[in-house]
XYZ file of C-alpha atoms in Angstrom:
464
model
C 86.265 114.374 98.036
C 84.820 116.687 95.462
C 81.960 118.880 96.816
C 78.608 118.523 95.063
C 78.360 120.592 91.925
C 75.346 122.618 90.929
C 72.831 120.923 88.663
C 73.196 121.712 84.981
C 69.668 122.536 83.799
C 69.959 121.582 80.158
C 66.271 121.890 79.389
C 63.609 124.150 80.932
C 61.459 122.401 83.470
C 58.397 123.245 81.386
C 57.681 122.227 77.802
C 59.120 124.288 75.015
C 57.353 125.862 72.073
C 59.850 126.370 69.266
C 59.172 129.353 67.031
C 60.824 130.203 63.728
C 63.459 132.931 63.900
C 62.862 136.239 62.145
C 63.905 136.041 58.516
C 66.363 138.877 58.959
C 68.561 137.079 61.494
C 70.352 133.786 61.754
C 70.914 132.011 65.080
C 74.518 131.761 66.088
C 75.513 128.200 66.899
C 78.105 127.814 69.601
C 80.338 124.803 69.183
C 81.157 123.106 72.482
C 84.800 122.715 73.290
C 86.263 119.280 73.906
C 87.422 118.124 77.302
C 90.412 115.943 78.016
C 89.596 112.404 79.088
C 90.441 108.845 78.082
C 89.769 108.179 74.429
C 87.463 105.279 75.228
C 84.684 107.596 76.332
C 84.717 110.991 74.641
C 82.645 113.885 75.841
C 82.371 117.617 75.536
C 83.298 120.355 77.932
C 80.297 122.243 79.220
C 81.973 123.968 82.119
C 80.982 127.310 80.629
C 77.257 126.836 80.910
C 76.468 130.178 79.389
C 77.885 129.078 76.057
C 75.628 126.068 75.736
C 71.982 126.985 75.292
C 69.104 125.453 73.464
C 66.525 127.758 71.835
C 64.360 129.214 74.593
C 60.591 129.591 74.322
C 59.511 133.126 73.571
C 56.217 132.797 75.394
C 55.063 131.242 78.607
C 53.553 127.789 78.559
C 50.857 126.498 80.840
C 49.909 123.021 82.001
C 46.342 121.754 82.286
C 46.247 118.326 83.916
C 48.240 115.956 81.725
C 47.666 118.094 78.636
C 50.261 120.741 77.873
C 49.021 123.655 75.713
C 49.730 127.213 74.816
C 48.611 130.192 76.829
C 46.060 132.382 75.096
C 48.664 135.028 74.356
C 50.686 132.511 72.359
C 48.004 132.111 69.745
C 48.777 135.624 68.555
C 52.280 134.633 67.486
C 52.586 133.222 63.967
C 54.199 129.827 63.725
C 55.222 127.484 60.967
C 53.259 124.335 60.276
C 56.132 122.723 58.432
C 57.813 120.111 60.707
C 61.075 120.574 58.799
C 61.173 124.208 59.908
C 60.485 123.147 63.475
C 63.172 120.473 63.416
C 65.782 122.721 61.814
C 65.473 125.084 64.772
C 66.547 122.317 67.122
C 70.261 121.793 66.911
C 70.623 118.051 67.597
C 73.240 116.857 70.046
C 75.480 113.953 69.205
C 75.677 110.891 71.437
C 79.157 111.945 72.539
C 77.828 115.335 73.618
C 74.923 113.792 75.498
C 77.293 111.420 77.369
C 79.524 114.402 78.128
C 76.590 116.313 79.593
C 75.724 113.372 81.794
C 79.335 113.105 82.923
C 79.146 116.562 84.487
C 76.471 115.452 86.937
C 77.020 111.732 87.086
C 74.601 109.723 89.105
C 72.799 112.715 90.616
C 69.068 112.751 91.020
C 68.798 116.379 89.965
C 70.549 115.886 86.627
C 68.499 112.844 85.788
C 65.278 114.705 86.578
C 66.318 117.718 84.510
C 67.181 115.582 81.504
C 63.988 113.592 81.842
C 61.885 116.755 81.991
C 63.698 118.203 79.013
C 63.150 115.103 76.919
C 59.484 115.029 77.842
C 59.082 118.741 77.123
C 60.737 118.442 73.727
C 58.626 115.471 72.745
C 55.399 117.112 73.915
C 56.200 120.441 72.276
C 56.723 118.776 68.917
C 53.565 116.729 69.346
C 51.538 119.849 70.148
C 52.895 121.616 67.099
C 52.080 118.723 64.812
C 48.597 118.158 66.241
C 47.656 121.856 66.328
C 48.336 122.225 62.609
C 46.392 119.097 61.648
C 49.243 117.618 59.686
C 48.663 114.437 57.758
C 50.065 111.166 59.171
C 52.702 111.137 56.455
C 53.926 114.649 57.187
C 53.734 114.083 60.957
C 56.566 111.526 60.895
C 59.708 112.782 62.570
C 62.737 113.193 60.320
C 65.508 110.570 60.822
C 68.032 112.891 62.505
C 65.464 113.983 65.120
C 64.543 110.366 65.755
C 68.246 109.614 66.298
C 68.468 112.570 68.664
C 65.622 111.191 70.777
C 67.291 107.766 70.848
C 70.617 109.264 71.938
C 68.886 111.218 74.696
C 67.220 108.071 76.024
C 70.561 106.248 75.913
C 72.216 109.055 77.859
C 69.513 108.945 80.522
C 70.018 105.207 80.890
C 73.774 105.661 81.303
C 73.226 108.391 83.881
C 70.939 106.316 86.060
C 73.036 103.147 85.687
C 76.152 104.733 87.230
C 74.230 105.520 90.380
C 72.635 102.098 90.216
C 76.015 100.329 90.176
C 77.057 102.048 93.397
C 73.743 101.332 95.105
C 73.959 97.686 93.995
C 77.289 97.480 95.816
C 75.576 98.741 98.966
C 72.762 96.223 98.553
C 75.182 93.331 97.996
C 76.872 94.253 101.283
C 73.481 93.994 103.034
C 72.874 97.755 103.255
C 75.215 98.357 106.205
C 74.781 101.353 108.462
C 78.394 102.109 107.632
C 77.175 103.245 104.198
C 74.099 105.170 105.346
C 75.271 108.293 103.507
C 74.762 106.527 100.171
C 71.524 108.362 99.446
C 70.390 108.580 95.803
C 68.966 112.044 96.525
C 72.487 113.430 96.989
C 75.636 113.672 94.901
C 77.461 110.338 95.098
C 80.794 112.172 95.197
C 79.839 113.272 98.723
C 79.160 109.727 99.909
C 81.333 108.175 102.594
C 84.028 105.833 101.214
C 83.770 107.305 97.700
C 86.020 109.810 95.970
C 85.636 111.414 92.569
C 88.298 112.596 90.174
C 88.702 115.942 88.480
C 87.522 117.130 85.094
C 90.016 114.903 83.269
C 87.801 111.920 84.137
C 84.546 113.893 84.046
C 84.347 113.798 87.846
C 83.733 110.043 87.846
C 84.163 107.814 90.910
C 87.890 107.060 91.147
C 88.210 105.539 94.637
C 86.105 103.099 96.652
C 87.619 102.631 100.112
C 85.636 100.600 102.647
C 87.665 100.277 105.829
C 86.421 98.319 108.871
C 82.787 98.305 109.976
C 80.090 95.660 110.305
C 79.952 94.691 106.656
C 79.210 91.158 105.493
C 78.758 89.358 102.213
C 81.032 89.101 99.202
C 82.803 91.656 97.054
C 80.019 92.766 94.708
C 80.737 92.109 91.026
C 79.295 95.582 90.342
C 82.609 97.133 91.399
C 83.771 96.277 87.892
C 81.201 98.702 86.494
C 82.906 101.713 88.097
C 85.034 102.000 84.996
C 87.171 104.963 86.125
C 88.139 103.423 89.465
C 91.815 103.867 90.353
C 91.736 102.705 93.981
C 89.747 99.765 95.364
C 90.019 98.970 99.075
C 88.136 96.465 101.234
C 90.125 96.248 104.477
C 89.578 94.942 108.005
C 86.199 93.434 107.141
C 86.253 90.059 108.857
C 82.787 89.123 107.598
C 83.694 89.675 103.958
C 83.927 86.255 102.310
C 83.988 84.626 98.897
C 86.450 84.987 96.052
C 87.837 87.974 94.207
C 85.402 88.638 91.334
C 86.686 88.538 87.789
C 84.686 91.663 86.961
C 87.481 93.804 88.382
C 89.406 93.127 85.170
C 87.156 95.798 83.642
C 88.864 98.415 85.820
C 91.502 99.379 83.268
C 92.599 102.464 85.236
C 93.034 100.604 88.553
C 96.332 101.404 90.258
C 95.844 100.212 93.822
C 94.055 97.007 94.867
C 93.915 96.422 98.605
C 91.772 93.519 99.810
C 93.321 92.730 103.194
C 92.313 91.591 106.673
C 89.176 89.868 105.392
C 88.114 86.243 104.999
C 88.475 85.987 101.247
C 89.066 82.469 99.964
C 90.021 80.824 96.704
C 93.194 81.359 94.682
C 95.177 84.483 94.019
C 93.638 85.193 90.620
C 95.983 85.169 87.670
C 93.638 87.516 85.835
C 95.055 90.378 87.901
C 97.821 90.464 85.301
C 95.269 91.955 82.878
C 95.218 95.187 84.892
C 98.289 96.763 83.324
C 98.104 99.964 85.396
C 98.285 98.161 88.740
C 101.033 99.504 90.987
C 100.042 98.115 94.394
C 98.507 94.723 95.191
C 97.763 93.905 98.827
C 95.912 90.641 99.453
C 97.421 90.010 102.891
C 95.663 88.545 105.944
C 93.154 86.382 104.087
C 92.494 82.670 103.540
C 93.707 82.541 99.955
C 95.120 79.207 98.823
C 96.837 77.663 95.844
C 100.047 78.802 94.197
C 101.460 82.233 93.453
C 100.497 83.109 89.855
C 103.570 83.517 87.680
C 101.629 85.920 85.443
C 101.863 88.646 88.086
C 105.431 89.227 86.928
C 103.987 90.580 83.666
C 102.578 93.692 85.324
C 104.679 96.540 83.879
C 103.996 99.108 86.615
C 103.971 96.939 89.733
C 105.685 98.559 92.734
C 104.524 96.327 95.589
C 103.073 92.815 95.875
C 101.850 91.675 99.298
C 100.474 88.128 99.527
C 101.563 87.555 103.126
C 99.548 85.722 105.788
C 97.538 83.422 103.571
C 97.630 79.675 102.891
C 99.622 79.701 99.686
C 101.581 76.628 98.654
C 104.015 75.684 95.923
C 107.200 77.528 95.048
C 108.122 81.098 94.228
C 107.689 81.488 90.447
C 110.851 81.605 88.339
C 109.289 84.487 86.435
C 109.649 86.670 89.521
C 113.258 87.086 88.483
C 112.259 89.051 85.395
C 109.881 91.872 86.212
C 109.623 94.134 83.135
C 110.272 97.473 84.821
C 111.050 98.564 88.369
C 111.545 95.708 90.819
C 108.585 95.594 93.218
C 108.674 95.053 96.951
C 107.822 91.393 97.583
C 105.945 90.253 100.690
C 105.254 86.497 100.697
C 105.631 85.790 104.421
C 103.469 83.566 106.640
C 102.476 81.074 103.964
C 103.407 77.470 103.204
C 105.706 78.088 100.262
C 108.373 75.450 99.690
C 111.237 74.645 97.350
C 114.213 76.834 96.537
C 114.342 80.561 95.999
C 114.846 81.046 92.236
C 118.417 82.069 91.431
C 117.056 84.596 88.941
C 115.924 86.723 91.873
C 119.595 87.416 92.493
C 119.657 89.527 89.344
C 117.200 92.000 90.828
C 117.789 94.915 93.159
C 114.938 94.668 95.630
C 114.189 97.423 98.103
C 112.167 95.184 100.421
C 111.849 91.418 100.402
C 110.052 89.301 103.000
C 109.902 85.520 102.588
C 109.720 84.769 106.313
C 107.739 81.933 107.933
C 107.588 79.560 104.988
C 109.262 76.232 104.189
C 111.891 77.516 101.796
C 115.202 75.685 101.601
C 118.573 75.929 99.920
C 120.657 79.012 99.179
C 119.555 82.622 99.622
C 122.943 84.328 99.357
C 122.115 85.550 95.835
C 119.684 88.066 97.340
C 122.599 90.036 98.810
C 125.290 92.049 97.059
C 127.540 95.064 97.543
C 126.113 96.877 94.520
C 122.498 96.551 95.586
C 120.390 99.150 97.370
C 118.237 96.755 99.386
C 117.009 98.103 102.712
C 114.849 95.287 104.118
C 115.443 91.505 104.051
C 113.482 89.056 106.211
C 114.136 85.356 105.576
C 113.458 84.165 109.118
C 111.834 80.854 110.076
C 112.571 78.859 106.951
C 114.947 75.968 106.246
C 117.652 77.903 104.413
C 121.218 76.588 104.366
C 124.141 78.644 103.091
C 127.495 79.971 104.249
C 127.115 83.449 105.738
C 130.866 84.053 105.440
C 130.499 84.547 101.665
C 127.694 87.076 101.909
C 128.387 90.743 101.204
C 125.457 92.831 102.347
C 124.407 96.129 100.739
C 125.663 99.259 102.447
C 122.075 100.471 102.546
C 120.726 97.515 104.536
C 118.727 98.612 107.583
C 116.656 95.515 108.455
C 118.052 91.960 108.413
C 116.309 88.987 110.006
C 117.714 85.486 109.418
C 116.635 83.758 112.636
C 115.521 80.110 112.767
C 117.326 78.686 109.734
C 120.303 76.380 109.180
C 122.842 79.058 108.201
C 126.518 78.311 108.842
C 129.829 80.229 108.810
C 130.647 83.447 110.630
C 129.540 87.070 110.515
C 131.751 89.033 108.071
C 133.581 92.114 109.359
C 132.191 94.108 106.431
C 128.765 93.949 108.067
C 129.805 96.567 110.614
C 129.563 99.176 107.848
C 125.845 98.685 107.287
C 123.400 101.114 108.976
C 121.503 98.269 110.620
C 118.470 99.230 112.693
C 117.257 95.669 113.292
C 119.398 92.535 113.234
C 118.698 88.924 114.196
C 120.710 85.795 113.341
C 119.613 83.692 116.316
C 118.799 79.971 116.069
C 121.306 79.132 113.342
C 124.680 77.309 113.216
C 127.012 80.280 113.224
C 130.445 80.279 114.797
C 133.268 82.697 115.385
C 133.673 86.113 116.898
C 131.019 88.797 116.527
C 132.802 91.688 114.760
C 133.299 94.807 116.837
C 132.533 98.329 115.727
C 129.572 99.710 113.910
C 126.149 98.741 115.189
C 126.565 95.009 115.790
C 127.255 95.513 119.507
C 124.153 97.674 119.878
C 121.846 94.671 119.606
C 121.131 92.531 122.649
C 121.993 88.871 123.073
C 118.605 87.745 121.733
C 119.813 88.707 118.264
C 122.660 86.159 118.500
C 121.839 83.357 120.908
C 121.230 79.679 120.098
C 124.017 79.412 117.555
C 126.618 76.679 117.386
C 129.679 78.539 118.595
C 129.154 82.278 118.215
C 130.929 84.401 120.805
C 131.877 87.925 121.758
C 129.815 90.896 122.914
C 126.942 90.955 123.542
C 127.381 87.177 124.083
C 129.992 85.590 126.307
C 133.577 86.336 125.412
C 135.399 83.939 123.136
C 137.625 81.370 124.851
């Protein structure tokens, strides 16, 4: 979590009186340097505050009620009555620069107040200058580029306050839980519990929203989609969180990790998740999601892990899951109601972890194994699979293998003794023959082997 940064005081807290520079000197304009950030929202780098200064008033200014005027000493200083001279002394900021300034102190009350005071001071100072010189209505009109400047400043203020507003709307939608009591608009939102901000490359925007456990109820607020620089979104172990996954999260183009687990979310697994091309981790486990597994999820080019386990999903495993575009992700589809056959195209992939347990899958699963693969974890238990285990060559890297409660036939190949198995269970099948000796197969107790047709040998009874 990034500590709160000091407030950038862009404008003086009191109104400015702009005076013409001496004719013998020319103000030196300092061009702000650009900062690195996504091209969709450019800004400027103002980390060196001393290099970015607006013209400072040369004399003190006093306030009298709501009317701001000059101190008596200021009347002794000559000033120009030409509004063009006044305007030319104000170096206008572009909209990109204004947004960049706001990015430095996003969503903070202090920055918003400073900008608001500065805008008011600038407007009042110009008004005082125009009125004091009794300019005609025609000459009192602001030039176009100054009018644009004022519009850009107002736009920047709106953007600044809206970022904070999005976060507070999320709190409100969750019924203002005590869990989020630190979300105080008087403090820097980067210090709020459950929020993290990025570095200067994203202008210190909110990059992670992680709400874990707590007495939080309601639905996932659609306002989460307005946190445009979010990379991590987590709602976990919130049993009173209901409703469907909002489509607004498709606006989170930088999202890498989506973890909405151990809640009571309903509805389908949304196919629109495939629009989030930077997604690496999807965890929607332990919910009440229904419907089929979207085939479009196989289009995600950076996906490393997909966990849809412990839901109420039906239908078959999509054929498209045999053609992920890049690295093969870990697949967790267990504890659902999936049926049909495992697509043969999955045999072309080298999975690290695959868990299809506790479904209604039938047919052959031998294609998931192979001597040239680097798979470490395979759990196909409690299905209706039927294939000959004698033909299966397991990877030499396999550490976890669970095939219990299926209709698998044949015997256990001798080659299996070479695998570094840490967990092994083939109980409740139709296996026969002698359990191979050597390796780790004798290290597992009888529960890993019992209730087979005619399997024998240690740790079971000896073969007759």
